[in-house]
PDB file of C-alpha atoms in Angstrom:
ATOM      1  CA  MET A 601       9.850  18.381  32.643  1.00  0.00           C
ATOM      2  CA  LYS A 602       7.594  15.322  32.421  1.00  0.00           C
ATOM      3  CA  LYS A 603       8.020  14.752  36.163  1.00  0.00           C
ATOM      4  CA  VAL A 604       7.000  18.358  36.891  1.00  0.00           C
ATOM      5  CA  LEU A 605       3.865  18.013  34.746  1.00  0.00           C
ATOM      6  CA  SER A 606       2.933  14.707  36.349  1.00  0.00           C
ATOM      7  CA  ILE A 607       3.076  16.208  39.853  1.00  0.00           C
ATOM      8  CA  ILE A 608       1.039  19.238  38.735  1.00  0.00           C
ATOM      9  CA  CYS A 609      -1.577  16.859  37.311  1.00  0.00           C
ATOM     10  CA  ILE A 610      -1.728  14.988  40.632  1.00  0.00           C
ATOM     11  CA  LEU A 611      -2.355  18.225  42.514  1.00  0.00           C
ATOM     12  CA  MET A 612      -5.028  19.305  40.019  1.00  0.00           C
ATOM     13  CA  LEU A 613      -6.867  16.033  40.562  1.00  0.00           C
ATOM     14  CA  CYS A 614      -7.324  16.993  44.208  1.00  0.00           C
ATOM     15  CA  LEU A 615      -9.062  20.297  43.391  1.00  0.00           C
ATOM     16  CA  PRO A 616     -12.358  18.884  42.009  1.00  0.00           C
ATOM     17  CA  ALA A 617     -12.804  16.818  45.176  1.00  0.00           C
ATOM     18  CA  VAL A 618     -12.397  19.934  47.347  1.00  0.00           C
ATOM     19  CA  ALA A 619     -14.718  22.001  45.123  1.00  0.00           C
ATOM     20  CA  GLN A 620     -17.375  19.258  45.097  1.00  0.00           C
ATOM     21  CA  LYS A 621     -17.264  19.063  48.885  1.00  0.00           C
ATOM     22  CA  LYS A 622     -17.812  22.833  49.233  1.00  0.00           C
ATOM     23  CA  SER A 623     -20.625  22.844  46.654  1.00  0.00           C
ATOM     24  CA  SER A 624     -22.397  19.936  48.341  1.00  0.00           C
ATOM     25  CA  SER A 625     -22.109  21.663  51.709  1.00  0.00           C
ATOM     26  CA  LYS A 626     -23.821  24.835  50.375  1.00  0.00           C
ATOM     27  CA  SER A 627     -26.641  22.991  48.663  1.00  0.00           C
ATOM     28  CA  SER A 628     -27.363  20.918  51.794  1.00  0.00           C
ATOM     29  CA  SER A 629     -28.474  24.023  53.737  1.00  0.00           C
ATOM     30  CA  LYS A 630     -31.370  24.790  51.325  1.00  0.00           C
ATOM     31  CA  SER A 631     -33.730  22.089  52.578  1.00  0.00           C
ATOM     32  CA  SER A 632     -34.024  19.925  55.696  1.00  0.00           C
ATOM     33  CA  VAL A 633     -34.972  16.914  53.561  1.00  0.00           C
ATOM     34  CA  ALA A 634     -31.988  17.490  51.257  1.00  0.00           C
ATOM     35  CA  THR A 635     -29.810  17.935  54.327  1.00  0.00           C
ATOM     36  CA  SER A 636     -30.940  14.640  55.757  1.00  0.00           C
ATOM     37  CA  SER A 637     -30.421  12.873  52.453  1.00  0.00           C
ATOM     38  CA  TYR A 638     -27.010  14.448  51.924  1.00  0.00           C
ATOM     39  CA  SER A 639     -25.988  13.641  55.503  1.00  0.00           C
ATOM     40  CA  GLY A 640     -26.283   9.945  54.808  1.00  0.00           C
ATOM     41  CA  GLY A 641     -24.221  10.338  51.629  1.00  0.00           C
ATOM     42  CA  SER A 642     -21.556  12.487  53.254  1.00  0.00           C
ATOM     43  CA  SER A 643     -21.201  10.134  56.189  1.00  0.00           C
ATOM     44  CA  ARG A 644     -20.593   7.295  53.754  1.00  0.00           C
ATOM     45  CA  LYS A 645     -17.981   9.415  51.963  1.00  0.00           C
ATOM     46  CA  ALA A 646     -16.361  10.399  55.278  1.00  0.00           C
ATOM     47  CA  SER A 647     -16.086   6.772  56.297  1.00  0.00           C
ATOM     48  CA  SER A 648     -14.300   5.963  53.020  1.00  0.00           C
ATOM     49  CA  SER A 649     -11.942   8.963  53.174  1.00  0.00           C
ATOM     50  CA  LEU A 650      -8.511   8.385  54.749  1.00  0.00           C
ATOM     51  CA  GLU A 651      -7.680   9.772  58.156  1.00  0.00           C
ATOM     52  CA  PRO A 652      -4.280  11.462  58.675  1.00  0.00           C
ATOM     53  CA  HIS A 653      -1.487   9.362  60.140  1.00  0.00           C
ATOM     54  CA  HIS A 654      -2.059   9.169  63.892  1.00  0.00           C
ATOM     55  CA  ARG A 655       0.097   8.948  67.001  1.00  0.00           C
ATOM     56  CA  ASN A 656       1.747   5.547  67.628  1.00  0.00           C
ATOM     57  CA  GLN A 657       1.024   4.327  64.103  1.00  0.00           C
ATOM     58  CA  VAL A 658       3.727   1.864  62.986  1.00  0.00           C
ATOM     59  CA  GLY A 659       4.751   0.835  59.482  1.00  0.00           C
ATOM     60  CA  ILE A 660       7.336  -1.098  57.513  1.00  0.00           C
ATOM     61  CA  THR A 661       9.134   0.466  54.551  1.00  0.00           C
ATOM     62  CA  ALA A 662      10.878  -0.607  51.345  1.00  0.00           C
ATOM     63  CA  ASP A 663      12.560   1.825  48.926  1.00  0.00           C
ATOM     64  CA  ILE A 664      14.463   1.590  45.652  1.00  0.00           C
ATOM     65  CA  GLY A 665      16.270   4.382  43.785  1.00  0.00           C
ATOM     66  CA  TYR A 666      18.037   4.719  40.447  1.00  0.00           C
ATOM     67  CA  TRP A 667      19.648   7.458  38.408  1.00  0.00           C
ATOM     68  CA  GLY A 668      21.954   7.131  35.420  1.00  0.00           C
ATOM     69  CA  GLN A 669      23.018   8.185  31.954  1.00  0.00           C
ATOM     70  CA  VAL A 670      23.893   6.229  28.816  1.00  0.00           C
ATOM     71  CA  GLY A 671      25.685   7.755  25.819  1.00  0.00           C
ATOM     72  CA  ILE A 672      25.324   6.182  22.364  1.00  0.00           C
ATOM     73  CA  VAL A 673      27.769   7.354  19.668  1.00  0.00           C
ATOM     74  CA  THR A 674      27.421   6.225  16.030  1.00  0.00           C
ATOM     75  CA  ARG A 675      30.314   6.635  13.590  1.00  0.00           C
ATOM     76  CA  ASP A 676      30.629   5.904   9.866  1.00  0.00           C
ATOM     77  CA  VAL A 677      34.119   4.457   9.280  1.00  0.00           C
ATOM     78  CA  ALA A 678      35.129   3.310   5.759  1.00  0.00           C
ATOM     79  CA  GLY A 679      31.539   2.666   4.825  1.00  0.00           C
ATOM     80  CA  GLN A 680      30.791   0.707   8.002  1.00  0.00           C
ATOM     81  CA  THR A 681      28.660   1.946  10.882  1.00  0.00           C
ATOM     82  CA  GLN A 682      30.159   1.581  14.358  1.00  0.00           C
ATOM     83  CA  THR A 683      28.052   2.153  17.461  1.00  0.00           C
ATOM     84  CA  THR A 684      29.616   2.694  20.894  1.00  0.00           C
ATOM     85  CA  THR A 685      27.540   2.659  24.090  1.00  0.00           C
ATOM     86  CA  THR A 686      29.078   4.285  27.172  1.00  0.00           C
ATOM     87  CA  VAL A 687      27.506   4.120  30.620  1.00  0.00           C
ATOM     88  CA  ASP A 688      27.751   7.434  32.516  1.00  0.00           C
ATOM     89  CA  PRO A 689      29.366   9.376  29.633  1.00  0.00           C
ATOM     90  CA  ASN A 690      29.534  12.621  31.625  1.00  0.00           C
ATOM     91  CA  GLY A 691      31.211  11.077  34.671  1.00  0.00           C
ATOM     92  CA  GLN A 692      28.455  12.173  37.059  1.00  0.00           C
ATOM     93  CA  GLY A 693      27.864   8.697  38.469  1.00  0.00           C
ATOM     94  CA  ILE A 694      25.131   6.083  38.184  1.00  0.00           C
ATOM     95  CA  ASP A 695      23.339   5.508  41.483  1.00  0.00           C
ATOM     96  CA  PHE A 696      21.386   2.440  42.532  1.00  0.00           C
ATOM     97  CA  SER A 697      20.062   1.833  46.037  1.00  0.00           C
ATOM     98  CA  PHE A 698      17.527  -0.173  47.990  1.00  0.00           C
ATOM     99  CA  SER A 699      16.607  -0.298  51.665  1.00  0.00           C
ATOM    100  CA  VAL A 700      14.109  -1.725  54.153  1.00  0.00           C
ATOM    101  CA  GLY A 701      13.108  -0.338  57.514  1.00  0.00           C
ATOM    102  CA  ALA A 702      10.385   0.722  59.912  1.00  0.00           C
ATOM    103  CA  ASN A 703       8.718   3.966  60.955  1.00  0.00           C
ATOM    104  CA  TRP A 704       6.715   5.217  63.919  1.00  0.00           C
ATOM    105  CA  PHE A 705       4.526   8.301  64.297  1.00  0.00           C
ATOM    106  CA  ALA A 706       5.471  10.148  67.490  1.00  0.00           C
ATOM    107  CA  ILE A 707       2.521  12.528  67.026  1.00  0.00           C
ATOM    108  CA  LYS A 708      -0.088  13.033  64.331  1.00  0.00           C
ATOM    109  CA  ASN A 709       1.640  13.146  60.896  1.00  0.00           C
ATOM    110  CA  LEU A 710       5.191  13.266  62.384  1.00  0.00           C
ATOM    111  CA  GLU A 711       7.151  10.186  61.347  1.00  0.00           C
ATOM    112  CA  ILE A 712      10.421   8.863  62.792  1.00  0.00           C
ATOM    113  CA  GLY A 713      12.094   6.073  60.814  1.00  0.00           C
ATOM    114  CA  LEU A 714      15.186   3.909  60.501  1.00  0.00           C
ATOM    115  CA  SER A 715      16.247   1.914  57.435  1.00  0.00           C
ATOM    116  CA  LEU A 716      19.096  -0.422  56.443  1.00  0.00           C
ATOM    117  CA  GLY A 717      20.201  -0.710  52.834  1.00  0.00           C
ATOM    118  CA  TYR A 718      22.758  -1.073  50.080  1.00  0.00           C
ATOM    119  CA  ALA A 719      23.943   1.594  47.616  1.00  0.00           C
ATOM    120  CA  SER A 720      26.154   1.340  44.538  1.00  0.00           C
ATOM    121  CA  THR A 721      27.604   4.208  42.505  1.00  0.00           C
ATOM    122  CA  LYS A 722      29.424   3.768  39.181  1.00  0.00           C
ATOM    123  CA  TRP A 723      31.496   6.478  37.461  1.00  0.00           C
ATOM    124  CA  TYR A 724      32.986   6.579  33.979  1.00  0.00           C
ATOM    125  CA  MET A 725      36.726   7.345  34.287  1.00  0.00           C
ATOM    126  CA  GLY A 726      37.760   7.523  30.609  1.00  0.00           C
ATOM    127  CA  VAL A 727      39.821   5.003  28.600  1.00  0.00           C
ATOM    128  CA  ASP A 728      43.145   3.203  29.037  1.00  0.00           C
ATOM    129  CA  ALA A 729      46.032   2.953  26.533  1.00  0.00           C
ATOM    130  CA  ASN A 730      44.096   0.310  24.569  1.00  0.00           C
ATOM    131  CA  ASN A 731      41.013   2.541  24.344  1.00  0.00           C
ATOM    132  CA  ASP A 732      39.034   0.333  26.777  1.00  0.00           C
ATOM    133  CA  ASP A 733      36.490   2.034  29.045  1.00  0.00           C
ATOM    134  CA  LEU A 734      37.496   2.409  32.688  1.00  0.00           C
ATOM    135  CA  TYR A 735      35.030   2.628  35.579  1.00  0.00           C
ATOM    136  CA  ARG A 736      35.038   3.282  39.312  1.00  0.00           C
ATOM    137  CA  VAL A 737      32.488   1.447  41.483  1.00  0.00           C
ATOM    138  CA  GLN A 738      31.633   2.264  45.095  1.00  0.00           C
ATOM    139  CA  SER A 739      29.600  -0.286  47.104  1.00  0.00           C
ATOM    140  CA  LEU A 740      28.243   0.655  50.528  1.00  0.00           C
ATOM    141  CA  PHE A 741      26.010  -0.807  53.210  1.00  0.00           C
ATOM    142  CA  ASN A 742      24.248   1.988  55.079  1.00  0.00           C
ATOM    143  CA  PHE A 743      21.831   2.788  57.892  1.00  0.00           C
ATOM    144  CA  THR A 744      19.660   5.874  57.777  1.00  0.00           C
ATOM    145  CA  PRO A 745      17.615   7.529  60.549  1.00  0.00           C
ATOM    146  CA  GLN A 746      15.095  10.116  59.336  1.00  0.00           C
ATOM    147  CA  VAL A 747      12.292  12.435  60.395  1.00  0.00           C
ATOM    148  CA  ALA A 748       9.418  13.273  58.031  1.00  0.00           C
ATOM    149  CA  TYR A 749       6.220  15.300  58.284  1.00  0.00           C
ATOM    150  CA  HIS A 750       3.081  14.416  56.305  1.00  0.00           C
ATOM    151  CA  ILE A 751       1.006  17.327  54.990  1.00  0.00           C
ATOM    152  CA  PRO A 752      -2.325  16.058  53.554  1.00  0.00           C
ATOM    153  CA  LEU A 753      -3.147  17.638  50.183  1.00  0.00           C
ATOM    154  CA  CYS A 754      -6.306  15.638  49.607  1.00  0.00           C
ATOM    155  CA  GLY A 755      -7.835  12.362  50.804  1.00  0.00           C
ATOM    156  CA  TRP A 756      -5.260  10.170  49.090  1.00  0.00           C
ATOM    157  CA  LEU A 757      -2.147  12.355  48.691  1.00  0.00           C
ATOM    158  CA  ASP A 758       0.378  13.706  51.254  1.00  0.00           C
ATOM    159  CA  TYR A 759       3.292  16.064  50.723  1.00  0.00           C
ATOM    160  CA  VAL A 760       6.161  14.656  52.816  1.00  0.00           C
ATOM    161  CA  PRO A 761       9.321  16.752  53.375  1.00  0.00           C
ATOM    162  CA  ALA A 762      11.911  14.545  55.078  1.00  0.00           C
ATOM    163  CA  PHE A 763      15.245  15.148  56.809  1.00  0.00           C
ATOM    164  CA  TYR A 764      17.740  12.304  57.194  1.00  0.00           C
ATOM    165  CA  THR A 765      21.366  11.354  57.837  1.00  0.00           C
ATOM    166  CA  SER A 766      22.815   8.295  56.089  1.00  0.00           C
ATOM    167  CA  PHE A 767      25.983   6.476  57.221  1.00  0.00           C
ATOM    168  CA  GLY A 768      27.558   4.134  54.664  1.00  0.00           C
ATOM    169  CA  PHE A 769      30.540   1.760  54.925  1.00  0.00           C
ATOM    170  CA  GLY A 770      32.145  -0.372  52.208  1.00  0.00           C
ATOM    171  CA  SER A 771      34.731  -0.157  49.438  1.00  0.00           C
ATOM    172  CA  ARG A 772      35.558   1.648  46.203  1.00  0.00           C
ATOM    173  CA  LYS A 773      37.297  -0.052  43.259  1.00  0.00           C
ATOM    174  CA  THR A 774      38.894   1.949  40.452  1.00  0.00           C
ATOM    175  CA  GLU A 775      39.907   0.266  37.202  1.00  0.00           C
ATOM    176  CA  GLN A 776      43.347   1.392  36.027  1.00  0.00           C
ATOM    177  CA  ASN A 777      43.844  -0.942  33.082  1.00  0.00           C
ATOM    178  CA  ILE A 778      41.661  -3.552  31.353  1.00  0.00           C
ATOM    179  CA  ASN A 779      44.239  -5.781  29.617  1.00  0.00           C
ATOM    180  CA  PRO A 780      45.999  -6.770  31.816  1.00  0.00           C
ATOM    181  CA  TYR A 781      43.314  -6.061  34.416  1.00  0.00           C
ATOM    182  CA  GLN A 782      44.518  -3.721  37.179  1.00  0.00           C
ATOM    183  CA  THR A 783      42.483  -2.025  39.881  1.00  0.00           C
ATOM    184  CA  LEU A 784      42.921   0.108  43.002  1.00  0.00           C
ATOM    185  CA  THR A 785      40.652  -0.893  45.911  1.00  0.00           C
ATOM    186  CA  GLN A 786      40.067   1.459  48.869  1.00  0.00           C
ATOM    187  CA  ARG A 787      38.004   1.381  52.030  1.00  0.00           C
ATOM    188  CA  SER A 788      35.140   3.830  51.665  1.00  0.00           C
ATOM    189  CA  THR A 789      32.933   5.729  54.095  1.00  0.00           C
ATOM    190  CA  ARG A 790      30.123   8.109  53.137  1.00  0.00           C
ATOM    191  CA  ILE A 791      27.925  10.381  55.227  1.00  0.00           C
ATOM    192  CA  ILE A 792      24.957  12.124  53.611  1.00  0.00           C
ATOM    193  CA  VAL A 793      22.805  14.785  55.254  1.00  0.00           C
ATOM    194  CA  GLY A 794      19.721  15.252  53.110  1.00  0.00           C
ATOM    195  CA  LEU A 795      16.445  17.131  52.891  1.00  0.00           C
ATOM    196  CA  ASP A 796      13.935  15.524  50.512  1.00  0.00           C
ATOM    197  CA  ILE A 797      11.927  18.438  49.140  1.00  0.00           C
ATOM    198  CA  VAL A 798       9.926  16.958  46.240  1.00  0.00           C
ATOM    199  CA  ASN A 799       8.540  13.940  48.121  1.00  0.00           C
ATOM    200  CA  PHE A 800       4.947  12.623  48.064  1.00  0.00           C
ATOM    201  CA  GLU A 801       2.944   9.710  49.473  1.00  0.00           C
ATOM    202  CA  ILE A 802       0.016   8.259  47.519  1.00  0.00           C
ATOM    203  CA  ARG A 803      -2.398   6.393  49.830  1.00  0.00           C
ATOM    204  CA  PRO A 804      -4.615   3.801  48.077  1.00  0.00           C
ATOM    205  CA  ASN A 805      -6.077   2.773  51.462  1.00  0.00           C
ATOM    206  CA  LYS A 806      -5.430   3.214  55.199  1.00  0.00           C
ATOM    207  CA  ASN A 807      -2.833   0.423  55.344  1.00  0.00           C
ATOM    208  CA  MET A 808      -0.781   1.214  52.247  1.00  0.00           C
ATOM    209  CA  GLY A 809       1.367   4.078  50.988  1.00  0.00           C
ATOM    210  CA  LEU A 810       3.336   4.559  47.766  1.00  0.00           C
ATOM    211  CA  MET A 811       6.228   7.036  47.980  1.00  0.00           C
ATOM    212  CA  LEU A 812       7.611   9.149  45.116  1.00  0.00           C
ATOM    213  CA  ASN A 813      10.741  11.225  45.752  1.00  0.00           C
ATOM    214  CA  VAL A 814      12.285  13.262  42.931  1.00  0.00           C
ATOM    215  CA  GLY A 815      14.790  15.538  44.592  1.00  0.00           C
ATOM    216  CA  GLY A 816      16.077  17.668  47.402  1.00  0.00           C
ATOM    217  CA  LEU A 817      19.108  19.319  49.005  1.00  0.00           C
ATOM    218  CA  TYR A 818      22.071  17.106  49.989  1.00  0.00           C
ATOM    219  CA  TYR A 819      25.473  17.400  51.685  1.00  0.00           C
ATOM    220  CA  ASN A 820      27.857  14.500  51.069  1.00  0.00           C
ATOM    221  CA  THR A 821      31.143  13.644  52.821  1.00  0.00           C
ATOM    222  CA  SER A 822      33.103  10.796  51.217  1.00  0.00           C
ATOM    223  CA  ILE A 823      36.261   9.318  52.804  1.00  0.00           C
ATOM    224  CA  GLN A 824      38.582   6.926  50.909  1.00  0.00           C
ATOM    225  CA  VAL A 825      41.472   5.081  52.601  1.00  0.00           C
ATOM    226  CA  GLY A 826      44.068   3.088  50.618  1.00  0.00           C
ATOM    227  CA  GLY A 827      46.836   3.400  48.049  1.00  0.00           C
ATOM    228  CA  GLY A 828      50.184   5.137  48.265  1.00  0.00           C
ATOM    229  CA  ALA A 829      52.824   4.427  50.914  1.00  0.00           C
ATOM    230  CA  ASN A 830      51.732   1.619  53.282  1.00  0.00           C
ATOM    231  CA  ASN A 831      48.326   1.673  51.568  1.00  0.00           C
ATOM    232  CA  ARG A 832      47.125   4.376  53.987  1.00  0.00           C
ATOM    233  CA  ASN A 833      46.480   7.422  51.833  1.00  0.00           C
ATOM    234  CA  VAL A 834      43.324   9.264  52.914  1.00  0.00           C
ATOM    235  CA  ALA A 835      41.171  11.352  50.557  1.00  0.00           C
ATOM    236  CA  ILE A 836      38.162  13.347  51.823  1.00  0.00           C
ATOM    237  CA  THR A 837      35.634  14.897  49.426  1.00  0.00           C
ATOM    238  CA  ASN A 838      32.777  17.217  50.452  1.00  0.00           C
ATOM    239  CA  THR A 839      29.979  18.114  48.029  1.00  0.00           C
ATOM    240  CA  THR A 840      26.715  20.024  48.278  1.00  0.00           C
ATOM    241  CA  SER A 841      24.017  19.530  45.655  1.00  0.00           C
ATOM    242  CA  LEU A 842      20.498  20.742  44.946  1.00  0.00           C
ATOM    243  CA  SER A 843      18.862  18.096  42.780  1.00  0.00           C
ATOM    244  CA  LEU A 844      15.218  18.833  41.934  1.00  0.00           C
ATOM    245  CA  PHE A 845      13.512  16.396  39.543  1.00  0.00           C
ATOM    246  CA  GLY A 846      16.895  14.721  38.983  1.00  0.00           C
ATOM    247  CA  ASN A 847      17.402  11.630  41.113  1.00  0.00           C
ATOM    248  CA  ALA A 848      14.300   9.499  41.602  1.00  0.00           C
ATOM    249  CA  SER A 849      13.232   6.866  44.118  1.00  0.00           C
ATOM    250  CA  VAL A 850      10.008   5.002  44.820  1.00  0.00           C
ATOM    251  CA  GLY A 851       8.920   3.258  47.981  1.00  0.00           C
ATOM    252  CA  PHE A 852       6.243   1.118  49.591  1.00  0.00           C
ATOM    253  CA  ARG A 853       4.733   1.566  53.057  1.00  0.00           C
ATOM    254  CA  TYR A 854       2.530  -0.832  55.024  1.00  0.00           C
ATOM    255  CA  TYR A 855       0.866   0.514  58.195  1.00  0.00           C
ATOM    256  CA  PHE A 856      -0.365  -1.774  60.960  1.00  0.00           C
ATOM    257  CA  ASN A 857      -2.495   0.681  62.970  1.00  0.00           C
TER     258      ASN A 857
END
């Protein structure tokens, strides 16, 4: 809910600037002297306002994302307080990712990009016979082409829906017992087709952009190879999710042109 309110506040901040511009435009027509005076002021404002992204503009990108849950359970046992902290108590996975890349504007406001990165997901799997927590960890290196379109909302804020496909390759390790320590390791491949819906770019100046992405629509295909006879068992999982104001990522953009 806090993320929703923060985005609404950002949009509301744009409205006074638009209203002031319209009001100034009306008042400038009342007098030639006022028009001349206002013209100088408006030209100064226009020079300081940011132009939309233009054709052949090139930038470098850096993004980091995180989502997770922590459960804290407190029990009173024989007069003593015991506190247990469990990462990912609901088994939905803890995601961490970072990537670097480059983008290019084919036409005004239309961005084509490619990034390389690393992603790690950790799931809570329950407990073993000794009541020790068990986890599954998937580690992937990925490359991601994407297309995004910038829609200016005001001089310093763009709405940026983005479509991408991410290809990840690595491994997945599942703990089966803690003492003695036993694990199952599998080769892992993941393909994600995503549409970032709640995605914005804040532009402090013409060369910099700060990205905020808090959700979208995603289709995920995960392939695990390993285990069983000859260590060649194959498991394929397909999931579709609509995550609005759930997962969050932030990014930095530097534009050269």
